[in-house]
Short mmCIF file of C-alpha atoms and ligand atoms in Angstrom, two decimals:
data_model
loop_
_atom_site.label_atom_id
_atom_site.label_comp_id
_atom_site.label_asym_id
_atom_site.label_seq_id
_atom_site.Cartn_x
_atom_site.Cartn_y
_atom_site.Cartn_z
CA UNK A 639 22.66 44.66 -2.59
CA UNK A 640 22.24 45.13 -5.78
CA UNK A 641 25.00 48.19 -7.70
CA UNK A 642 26.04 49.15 -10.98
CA UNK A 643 29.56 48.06 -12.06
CA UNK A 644 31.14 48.12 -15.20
CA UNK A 645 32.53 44.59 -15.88
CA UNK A 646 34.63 42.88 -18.64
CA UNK A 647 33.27 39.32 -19.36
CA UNK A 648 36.50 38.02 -21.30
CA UNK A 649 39.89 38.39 -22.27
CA UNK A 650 39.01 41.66 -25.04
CA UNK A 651 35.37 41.94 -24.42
CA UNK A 652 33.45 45.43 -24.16
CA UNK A 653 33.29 47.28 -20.97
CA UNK A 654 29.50 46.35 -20.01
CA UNK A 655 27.41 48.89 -17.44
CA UNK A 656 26.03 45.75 -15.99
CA UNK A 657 23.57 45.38 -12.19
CA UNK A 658 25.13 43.06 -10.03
CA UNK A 659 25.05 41.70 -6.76
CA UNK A 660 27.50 43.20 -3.86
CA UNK A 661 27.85 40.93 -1.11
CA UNK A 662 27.73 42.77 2.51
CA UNK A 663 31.14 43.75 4.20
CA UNK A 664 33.12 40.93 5.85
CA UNK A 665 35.86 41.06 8.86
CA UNK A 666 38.03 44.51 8.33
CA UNK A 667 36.09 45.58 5.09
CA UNK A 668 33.84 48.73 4.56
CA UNK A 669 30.83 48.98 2.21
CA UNK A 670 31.37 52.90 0.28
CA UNK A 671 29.29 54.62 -2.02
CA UNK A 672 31.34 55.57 -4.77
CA UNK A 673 31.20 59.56 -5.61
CA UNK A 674 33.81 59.38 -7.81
CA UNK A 675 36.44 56.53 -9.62
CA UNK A 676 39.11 57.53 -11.94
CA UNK A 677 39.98 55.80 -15.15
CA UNK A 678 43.82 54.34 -15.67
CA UNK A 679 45.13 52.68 -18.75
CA UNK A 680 45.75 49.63 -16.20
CA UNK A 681 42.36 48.94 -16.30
CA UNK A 682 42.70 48.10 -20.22
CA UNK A 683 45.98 46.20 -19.57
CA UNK A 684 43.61 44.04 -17.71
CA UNK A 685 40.71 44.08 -20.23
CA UNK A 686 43.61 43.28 -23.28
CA UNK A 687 45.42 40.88 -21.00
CA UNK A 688 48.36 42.69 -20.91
CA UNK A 689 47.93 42.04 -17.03
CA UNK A 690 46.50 38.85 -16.45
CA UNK A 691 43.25 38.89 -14.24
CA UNK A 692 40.43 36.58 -13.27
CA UNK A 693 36.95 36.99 -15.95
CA UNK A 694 34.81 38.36 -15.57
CA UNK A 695 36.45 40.89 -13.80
CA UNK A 696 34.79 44.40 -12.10
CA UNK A 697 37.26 47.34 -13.23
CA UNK A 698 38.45 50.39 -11.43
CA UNK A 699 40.70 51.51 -8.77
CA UNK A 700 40.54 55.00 -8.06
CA UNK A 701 37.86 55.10 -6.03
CA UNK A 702 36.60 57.74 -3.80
CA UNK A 703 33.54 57.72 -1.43
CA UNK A 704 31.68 57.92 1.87
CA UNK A 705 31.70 55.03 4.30
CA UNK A 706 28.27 53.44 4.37
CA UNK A 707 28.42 50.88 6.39
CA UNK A 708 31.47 48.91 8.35
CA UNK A 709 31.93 45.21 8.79
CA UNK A 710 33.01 42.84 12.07
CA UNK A 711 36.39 44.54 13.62
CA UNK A 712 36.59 47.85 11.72
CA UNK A 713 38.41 50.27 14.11
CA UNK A 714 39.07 53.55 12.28
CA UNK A 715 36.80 54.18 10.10
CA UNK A 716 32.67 55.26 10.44
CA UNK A 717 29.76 55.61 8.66
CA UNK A 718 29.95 59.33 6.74
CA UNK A 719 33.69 59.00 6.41
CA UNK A 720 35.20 60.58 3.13
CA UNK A 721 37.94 57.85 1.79
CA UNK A 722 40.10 57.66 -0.94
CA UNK A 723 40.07 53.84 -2.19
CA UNK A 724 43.86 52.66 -3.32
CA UNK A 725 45.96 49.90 -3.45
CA UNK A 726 45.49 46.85 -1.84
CA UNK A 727 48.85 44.88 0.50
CA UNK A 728 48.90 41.99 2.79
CA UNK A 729 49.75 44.24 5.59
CA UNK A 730 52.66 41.17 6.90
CA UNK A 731 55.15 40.97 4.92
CA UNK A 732 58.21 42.03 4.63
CA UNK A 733 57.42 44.72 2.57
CA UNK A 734 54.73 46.24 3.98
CA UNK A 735 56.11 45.60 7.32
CA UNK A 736 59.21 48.14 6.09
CA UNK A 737 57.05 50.76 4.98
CA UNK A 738 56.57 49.74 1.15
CA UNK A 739 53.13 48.24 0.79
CA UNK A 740 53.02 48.69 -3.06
CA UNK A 741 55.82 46.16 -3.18
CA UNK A 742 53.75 43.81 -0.60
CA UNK A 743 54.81 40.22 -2.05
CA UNK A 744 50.76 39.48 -2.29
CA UNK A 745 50.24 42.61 -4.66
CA UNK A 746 50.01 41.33 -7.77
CA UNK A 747 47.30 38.50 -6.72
CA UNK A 748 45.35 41.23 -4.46
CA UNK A 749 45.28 43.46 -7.60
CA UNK A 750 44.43 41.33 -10.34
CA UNK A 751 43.29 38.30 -9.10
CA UNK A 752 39.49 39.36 -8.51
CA UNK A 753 39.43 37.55 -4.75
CA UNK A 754 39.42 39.84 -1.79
CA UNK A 755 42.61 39.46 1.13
CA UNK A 756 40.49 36.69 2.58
CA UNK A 757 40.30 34.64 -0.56
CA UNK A 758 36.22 34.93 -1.33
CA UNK A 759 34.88 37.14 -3.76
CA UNK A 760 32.74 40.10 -3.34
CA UNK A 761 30.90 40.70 -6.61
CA UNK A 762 28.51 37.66 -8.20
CA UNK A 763 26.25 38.90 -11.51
CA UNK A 764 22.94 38.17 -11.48
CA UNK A 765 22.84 34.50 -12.39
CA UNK A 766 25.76 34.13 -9.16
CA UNK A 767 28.53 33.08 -10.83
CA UNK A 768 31.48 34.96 -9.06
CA UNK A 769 32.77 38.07 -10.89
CA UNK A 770 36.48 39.69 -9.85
CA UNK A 771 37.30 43.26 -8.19
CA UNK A 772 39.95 44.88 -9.59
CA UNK A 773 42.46 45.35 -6.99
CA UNK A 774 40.08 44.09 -4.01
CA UNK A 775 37.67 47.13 -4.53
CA UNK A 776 36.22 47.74 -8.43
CA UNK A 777 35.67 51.36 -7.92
CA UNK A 778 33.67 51.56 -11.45
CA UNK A 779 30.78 51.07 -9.51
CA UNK A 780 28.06 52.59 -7.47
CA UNK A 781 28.99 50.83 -4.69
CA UNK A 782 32.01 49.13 -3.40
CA UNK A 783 32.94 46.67 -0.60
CA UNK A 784 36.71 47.51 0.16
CA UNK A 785 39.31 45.77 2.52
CA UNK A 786 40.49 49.01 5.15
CA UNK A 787 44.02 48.09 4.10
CA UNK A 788 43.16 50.22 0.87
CA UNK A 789 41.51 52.92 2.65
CA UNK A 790 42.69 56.69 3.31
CA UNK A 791 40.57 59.12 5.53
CA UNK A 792 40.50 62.30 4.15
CA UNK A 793 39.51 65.94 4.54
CA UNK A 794 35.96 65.86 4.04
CA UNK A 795 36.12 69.76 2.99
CA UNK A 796 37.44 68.77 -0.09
CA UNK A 797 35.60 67.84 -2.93
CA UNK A 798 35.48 63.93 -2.79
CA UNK A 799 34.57 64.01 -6.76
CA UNK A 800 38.26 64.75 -7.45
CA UNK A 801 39.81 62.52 -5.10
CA UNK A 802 39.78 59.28 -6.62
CA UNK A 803 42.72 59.33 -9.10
CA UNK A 804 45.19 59.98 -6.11
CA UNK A 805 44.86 56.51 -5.64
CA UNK A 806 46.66 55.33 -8.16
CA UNK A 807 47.68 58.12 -10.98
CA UNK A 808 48.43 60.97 -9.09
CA UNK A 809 50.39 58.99 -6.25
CA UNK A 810 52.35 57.31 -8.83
CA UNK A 811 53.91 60.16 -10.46
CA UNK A 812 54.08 62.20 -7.37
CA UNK A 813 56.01 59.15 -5.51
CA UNK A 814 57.86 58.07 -8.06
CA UNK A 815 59.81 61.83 -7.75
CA UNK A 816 59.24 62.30 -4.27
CA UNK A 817 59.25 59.18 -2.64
CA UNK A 818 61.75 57.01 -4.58
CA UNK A 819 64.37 59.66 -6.65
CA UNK A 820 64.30 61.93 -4.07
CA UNK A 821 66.01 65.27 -6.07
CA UNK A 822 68.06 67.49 -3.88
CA UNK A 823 67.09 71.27 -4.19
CA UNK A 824 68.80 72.57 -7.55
CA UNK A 825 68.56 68.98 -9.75
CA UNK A 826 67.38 68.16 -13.10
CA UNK A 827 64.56 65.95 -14.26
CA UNK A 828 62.80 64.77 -17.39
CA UNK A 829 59.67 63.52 -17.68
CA UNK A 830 58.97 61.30 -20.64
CA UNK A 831 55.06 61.52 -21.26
CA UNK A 832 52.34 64.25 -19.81
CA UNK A 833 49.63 61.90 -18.75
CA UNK A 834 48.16 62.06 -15.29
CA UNK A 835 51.31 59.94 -13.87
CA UNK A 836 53.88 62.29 -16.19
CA UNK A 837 52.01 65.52 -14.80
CA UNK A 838 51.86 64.33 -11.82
CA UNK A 839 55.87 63.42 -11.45
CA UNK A 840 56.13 67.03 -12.91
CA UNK A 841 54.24 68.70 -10.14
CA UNK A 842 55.99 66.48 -8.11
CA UNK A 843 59.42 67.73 -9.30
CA UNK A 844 58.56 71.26 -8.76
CA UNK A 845 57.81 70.57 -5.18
CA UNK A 846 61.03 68.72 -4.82
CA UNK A 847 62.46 71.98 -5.98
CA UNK A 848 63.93 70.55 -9.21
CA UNK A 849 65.88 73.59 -11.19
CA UNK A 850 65.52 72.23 -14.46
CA UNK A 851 61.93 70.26 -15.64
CA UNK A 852 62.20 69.07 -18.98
CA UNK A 853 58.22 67.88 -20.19
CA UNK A 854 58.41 65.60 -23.42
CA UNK A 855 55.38 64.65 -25.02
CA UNK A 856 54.53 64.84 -28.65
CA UNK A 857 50.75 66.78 -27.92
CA UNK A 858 51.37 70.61 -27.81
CA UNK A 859 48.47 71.17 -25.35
CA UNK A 860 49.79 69.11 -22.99
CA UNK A 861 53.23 70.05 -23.22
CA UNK A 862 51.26 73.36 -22.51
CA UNK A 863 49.65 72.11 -19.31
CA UNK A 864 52.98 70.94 -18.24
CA UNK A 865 54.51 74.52 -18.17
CA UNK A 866 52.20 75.66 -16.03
CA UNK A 867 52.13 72.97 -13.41
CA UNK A 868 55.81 73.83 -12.83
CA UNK A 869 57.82 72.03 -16.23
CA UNK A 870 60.95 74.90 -17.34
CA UNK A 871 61.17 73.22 -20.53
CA UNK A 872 58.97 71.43 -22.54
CA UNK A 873 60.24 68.81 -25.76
CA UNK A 874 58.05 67.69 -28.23
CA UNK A 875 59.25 64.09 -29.56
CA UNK A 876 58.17 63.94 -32.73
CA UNK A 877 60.07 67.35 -33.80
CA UNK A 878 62.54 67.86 -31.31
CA UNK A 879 66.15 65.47 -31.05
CA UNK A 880 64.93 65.09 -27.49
CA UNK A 881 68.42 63.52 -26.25
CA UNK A 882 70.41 66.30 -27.52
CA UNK A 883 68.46 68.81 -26.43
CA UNK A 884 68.45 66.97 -22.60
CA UNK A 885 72.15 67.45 -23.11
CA UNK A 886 72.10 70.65 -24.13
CA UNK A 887 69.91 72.08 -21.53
CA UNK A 888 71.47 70.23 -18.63
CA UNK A 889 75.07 70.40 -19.88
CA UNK A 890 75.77 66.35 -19.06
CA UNK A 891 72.25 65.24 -19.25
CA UNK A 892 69.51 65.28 -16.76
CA UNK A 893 70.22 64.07 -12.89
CA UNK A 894 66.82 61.90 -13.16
CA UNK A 895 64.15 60.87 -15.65
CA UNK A 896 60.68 59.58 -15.45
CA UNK A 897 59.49 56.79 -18.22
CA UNK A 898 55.89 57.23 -18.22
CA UNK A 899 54.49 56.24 -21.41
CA UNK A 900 55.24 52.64 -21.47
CA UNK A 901 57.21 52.76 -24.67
CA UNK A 902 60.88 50.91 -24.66
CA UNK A 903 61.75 53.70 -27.21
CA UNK A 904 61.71 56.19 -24.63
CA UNK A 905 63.14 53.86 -21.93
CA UNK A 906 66.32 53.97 -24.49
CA UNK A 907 65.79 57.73 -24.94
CA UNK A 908 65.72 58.16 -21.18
CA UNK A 909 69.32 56.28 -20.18
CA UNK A 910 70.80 58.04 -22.90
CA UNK A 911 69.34 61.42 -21.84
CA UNK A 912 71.01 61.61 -18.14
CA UNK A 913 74.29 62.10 -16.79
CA UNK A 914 76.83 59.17 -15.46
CA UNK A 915 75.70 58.47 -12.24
CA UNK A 916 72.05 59.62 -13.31
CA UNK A 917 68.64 57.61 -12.26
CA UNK A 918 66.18 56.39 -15.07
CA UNK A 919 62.44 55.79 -12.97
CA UNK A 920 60.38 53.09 -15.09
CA UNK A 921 56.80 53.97 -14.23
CA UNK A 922 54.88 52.81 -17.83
CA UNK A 923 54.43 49.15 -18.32
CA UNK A 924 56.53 49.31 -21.85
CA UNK A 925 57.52 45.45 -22.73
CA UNK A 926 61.17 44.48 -23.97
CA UNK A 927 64.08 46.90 -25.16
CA UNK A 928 67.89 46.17 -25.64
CA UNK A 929 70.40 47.97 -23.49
CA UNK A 930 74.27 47.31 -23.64
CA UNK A 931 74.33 46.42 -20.11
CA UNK A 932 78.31 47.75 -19.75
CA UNK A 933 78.22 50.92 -21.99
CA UNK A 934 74.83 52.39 -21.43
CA UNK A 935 74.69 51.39 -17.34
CA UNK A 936 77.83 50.22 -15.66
CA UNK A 937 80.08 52.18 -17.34
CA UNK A 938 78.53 55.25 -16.83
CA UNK A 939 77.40 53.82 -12.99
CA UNK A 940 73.17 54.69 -14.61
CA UNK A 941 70.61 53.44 -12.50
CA UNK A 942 67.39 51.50 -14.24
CA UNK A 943 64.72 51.39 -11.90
CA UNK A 944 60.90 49.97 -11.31
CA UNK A 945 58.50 51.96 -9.48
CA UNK A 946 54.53 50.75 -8.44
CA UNK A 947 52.46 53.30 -7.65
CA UNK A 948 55.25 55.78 -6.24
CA UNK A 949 56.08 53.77 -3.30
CA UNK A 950 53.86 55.44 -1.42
CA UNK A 951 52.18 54.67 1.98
CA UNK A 952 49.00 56.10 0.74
CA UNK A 953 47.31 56.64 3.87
CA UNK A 954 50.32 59.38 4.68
CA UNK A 955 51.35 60.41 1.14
CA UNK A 956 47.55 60.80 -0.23
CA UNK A 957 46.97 63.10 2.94
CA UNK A 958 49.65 64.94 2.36
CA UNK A 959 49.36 65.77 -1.53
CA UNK A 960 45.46 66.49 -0.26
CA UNK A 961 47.30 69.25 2.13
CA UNK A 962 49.29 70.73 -0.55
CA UNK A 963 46.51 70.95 -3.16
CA UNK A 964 44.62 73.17 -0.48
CA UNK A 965 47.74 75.13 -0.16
CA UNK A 966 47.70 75.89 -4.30
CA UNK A 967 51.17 73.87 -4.66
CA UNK A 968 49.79 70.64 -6.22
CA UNK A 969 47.44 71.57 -8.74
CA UNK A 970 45.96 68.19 -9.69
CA UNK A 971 42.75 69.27 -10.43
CA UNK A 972 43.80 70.33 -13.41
CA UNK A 973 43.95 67.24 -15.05
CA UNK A 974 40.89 65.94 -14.34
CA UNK A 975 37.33 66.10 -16.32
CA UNK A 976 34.20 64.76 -15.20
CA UNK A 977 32.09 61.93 -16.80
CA UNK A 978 28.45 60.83 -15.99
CA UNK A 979 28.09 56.98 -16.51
CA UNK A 980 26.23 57.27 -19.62
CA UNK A 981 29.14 59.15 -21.13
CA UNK A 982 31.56 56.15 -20.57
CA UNK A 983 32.73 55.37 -24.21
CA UNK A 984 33.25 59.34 -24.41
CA UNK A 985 34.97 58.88 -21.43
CA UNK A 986 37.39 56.09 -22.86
CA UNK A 987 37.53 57.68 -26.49
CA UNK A 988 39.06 61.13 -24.78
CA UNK A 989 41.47 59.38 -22.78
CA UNK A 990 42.45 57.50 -25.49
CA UNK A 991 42.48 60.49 -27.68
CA UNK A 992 44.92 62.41 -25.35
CA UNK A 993 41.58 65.06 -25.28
CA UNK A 994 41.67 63.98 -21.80
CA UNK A 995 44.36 63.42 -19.06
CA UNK A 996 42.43 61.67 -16.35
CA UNK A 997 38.55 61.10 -16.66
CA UNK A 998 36.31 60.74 -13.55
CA UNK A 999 33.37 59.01 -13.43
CA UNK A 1000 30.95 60.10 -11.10
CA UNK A 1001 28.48 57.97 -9.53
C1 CXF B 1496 49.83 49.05 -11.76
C2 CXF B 1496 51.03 49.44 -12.50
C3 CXF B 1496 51.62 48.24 -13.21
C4 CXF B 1496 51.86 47.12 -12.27
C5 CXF B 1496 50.65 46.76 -11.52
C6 CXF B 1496 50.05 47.93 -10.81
N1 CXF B 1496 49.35 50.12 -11.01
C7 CXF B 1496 48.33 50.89 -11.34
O1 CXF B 1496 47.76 51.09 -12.34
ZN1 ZN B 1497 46.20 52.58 -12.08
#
C-alpha cells in the first residue's frame, strides 16, 4: 500500500515527507495505522551517523496505533487493537530469554539496520529500491508494518495520541530509575538533563520514593517543569557549582545519578557528584571522557553503568506506567506537544530549541 513516511536518503540528508510503498504483513507481523509517533534525538544520531544505519532509512520509533490488519501466525493481537510500537529483540537469546530484551544480542542490527527480524525489508520508495525501518517499525509514518515482538496492548481508554513516546523516551528514564538503580525508600538522586528521558527518570524517582531529587539543567523552564513532576531541588549548570551543591544537599553526595544529556562533561560531573559506593546511570549517548579509573571508581567502590531503554520488558513496564498515569502519579503528558505533519521542521526546530520536550506527530 502506498503511506507517507519521512525518510533520510543519505548519511546528513534532509528529513523528506516522501509516499512510499509498504509491503503487506509477513509471519508474526501486524500492519498499524499510526495515530501518533514521537520524535527522539536517536533518530538524528541515525540521520548524522552518529549511529550507523542502512540509507535510505524510514525514521521513528515511538509509534502508537490501531491494529489494521494481522499477518500468518499472529496470536494476540486483532484488528482495532490500541498498541504502543517499541523496541525490537530476537526473542532467543540469552538476553531476552532472562528478561532483558533491550540488551537482546541482535538489538543493535534490529534497530538500525533497516531489515525486519526475518532479514527482508518492509519499505521500497517508489522506483523499488529497498528503503530501511528504523528499529523494524519507522513509526514516522502513516502506516507501519511491525514485528509483534515490539508490540504492547494497551488500554484503549486512553488517548493513543500520547502513547507513543513510552516506547522509547519515557521507558528509558522511567527504567533506568526503576528498573535498573532500584532506590530504596528515603535515597538520593540527580538527574543530569530535563529532557523527556531526564523528566522521565525524575518522575520515576518520585515513584521510587527518592527523598532527595536534585534536577540539573541549564533552561529555567524546565528546571521548572521538573519541580513539579516530583524534583526537591533543581540546579542550573551554567550558574550553579553543581558538584558542590550535590554535596551540600546530600551531605556525601547523591546515592544515584542519571546522565541524560549525552555530554562526557556531565558524565565527570556525575561520578564526582555521588557518594563512595554511589551508582552513576549512563543513559545519553555522550562519546569519550577520562576517568582515573582507581581514584574516581575503585577507590571510592562508584559504579559506571550503561542503560538501553530502561531495561524494560515493555509489554509489562509500558502497561504499568499507562496504569499509573491514570492514577495521576506519572504525569507524562506533560511533556508532550502535538505536531501535524506539515509542521515537521517546527517540530524539529522546538525540540532542538529546548521549546519542546517531546514532540508528537500525529498522523
Ligand atoms: C537507543 C539509545 C542508544 C543506543 C541505541 C538505542 N535507544 C533509543 O533511542
Ligand atoms: Zn529513542
Amino acid at each position: 500500500m502506498r503511506i507517507k513516511s519521512i525518510v533520510v536518503e543519505e548519511l546528513h540528508g534532509p528529513l523528506m515527507v516522501k509516499e512510499v510503498e509498504l509491503d503487506t504483513p509477513k509471519h508474526n507481523e501486524v500492519l498499524i495505522q499510526v495515530v501518533g509517533s514521537g520524535i527522539c534525538h536517536t533518530d538524528f544520531a541515525v540521520k548524522t551517523g552518529r549511529i550507523p544505519s542502512h540509507f535510505p532509512i524510514a525514521l521513528g520509533h515511538e509509534g502508537a496505533g490501531i491494529v489494521k490488519e494481522i499477518g500468518p501466525g499472529v496470536t494476540g493481537f486483532s484488528p482495532g487493537d490500541h498498541v504502543v510500537v517499541s523496541f525490537p529483540y530476537c526473542g532467543h537469546c540469552k538476553n531476552c530469554l532472562t528478561g532483558h530484551p533491550s540488551s537482546c544480542e541482535s538489538s543493535f542490527p534490529l534497530s538500525f539496520g533497516g531489515k525486519m527480524l526475518d532479514g527482508t525489508y518492509r519499505i521500497h520508495d517508489v522506483q523499488g529500491k529497498e528503503v530501511g525501518s528504523l528499529f523494524g517499525q519507522a513509526s514516522l509514518s502513516s502506516y507501519v508494518v511491525s514485528h509483534t515482538n515490539n508490540l504492547v496492548k494497551v488500554d484503549p481508554e486512553v488517548d493513543l495520541r500520547l502513547l507513543g513516546p513510552l516506547a522509547c523516551g519515557i521507558q528509558t528514564g522511567a527504567g533506568t530509575v526503576l528498573n535498573k538503580l532500584k532506590p530504596s525508600v528515603g535515597e538520593s538522586i540527580v538527574v543530569f538533563g530535563c529532557g523527556g528521558v531526564g523528566m522521565s527518570a525524575v518522575m520515576g524517582a518520585q515513584l521510587a520514593s527518592c527523598s532527595t531529587i536534585i534536577a540539573v539543567d541549564v533552561v529555567e523552564e524546565r528546571l521548572a517543569l521538573a519541580k513539579e513532576l516530583g524534583a526537591t531541588h533543581t540546579l542550573n549548570g551554567k550558574t550553579d557549582d553543581v558538584v558542590a551543591k550535590i554535596r551540600e544537599i546530600t551531605g556525601s553526595g547523591a546515592d544515584y545519578a542519571v546522565e541524560s544529556v549525552g555530554n562526557s562533561v556531565l558524565v565527570k560531573q556525575a561520578v564526582h557528584a555521588i557518594r563512595p559506593g554511589g551508582k552513576v546511570a549512563l543513559v545519553g549517548g555522550s562519546g569519550e571522557t577520562t576517568l582515573h579509573i582507581h581514584d574516581d571508581l575503585i577507590a571510592v567502590n562508584k559504579s559506571l553503568i550503561g542503560v538501553v531503554e530502561g531495561d524494560s520488558i515493555p509489554s509489562l513496564f509500558i502497561n504499568s506506567l499507562i496504569s499509573l498515569y491514570k492514577k495521576g502519579q506519572f504525569p507524562f503528558d506533560k511533556l508532550i506537544r502535538f505536531y501535524q505533519l506539515d509542521e515537521l521542521s517546527q517540530a524539529v526546530e522546538d525540540m532542538h530549541s529546548g521549546r519542546t520536550i517531546k514532540p508528537v506527530i500525529l498522523f
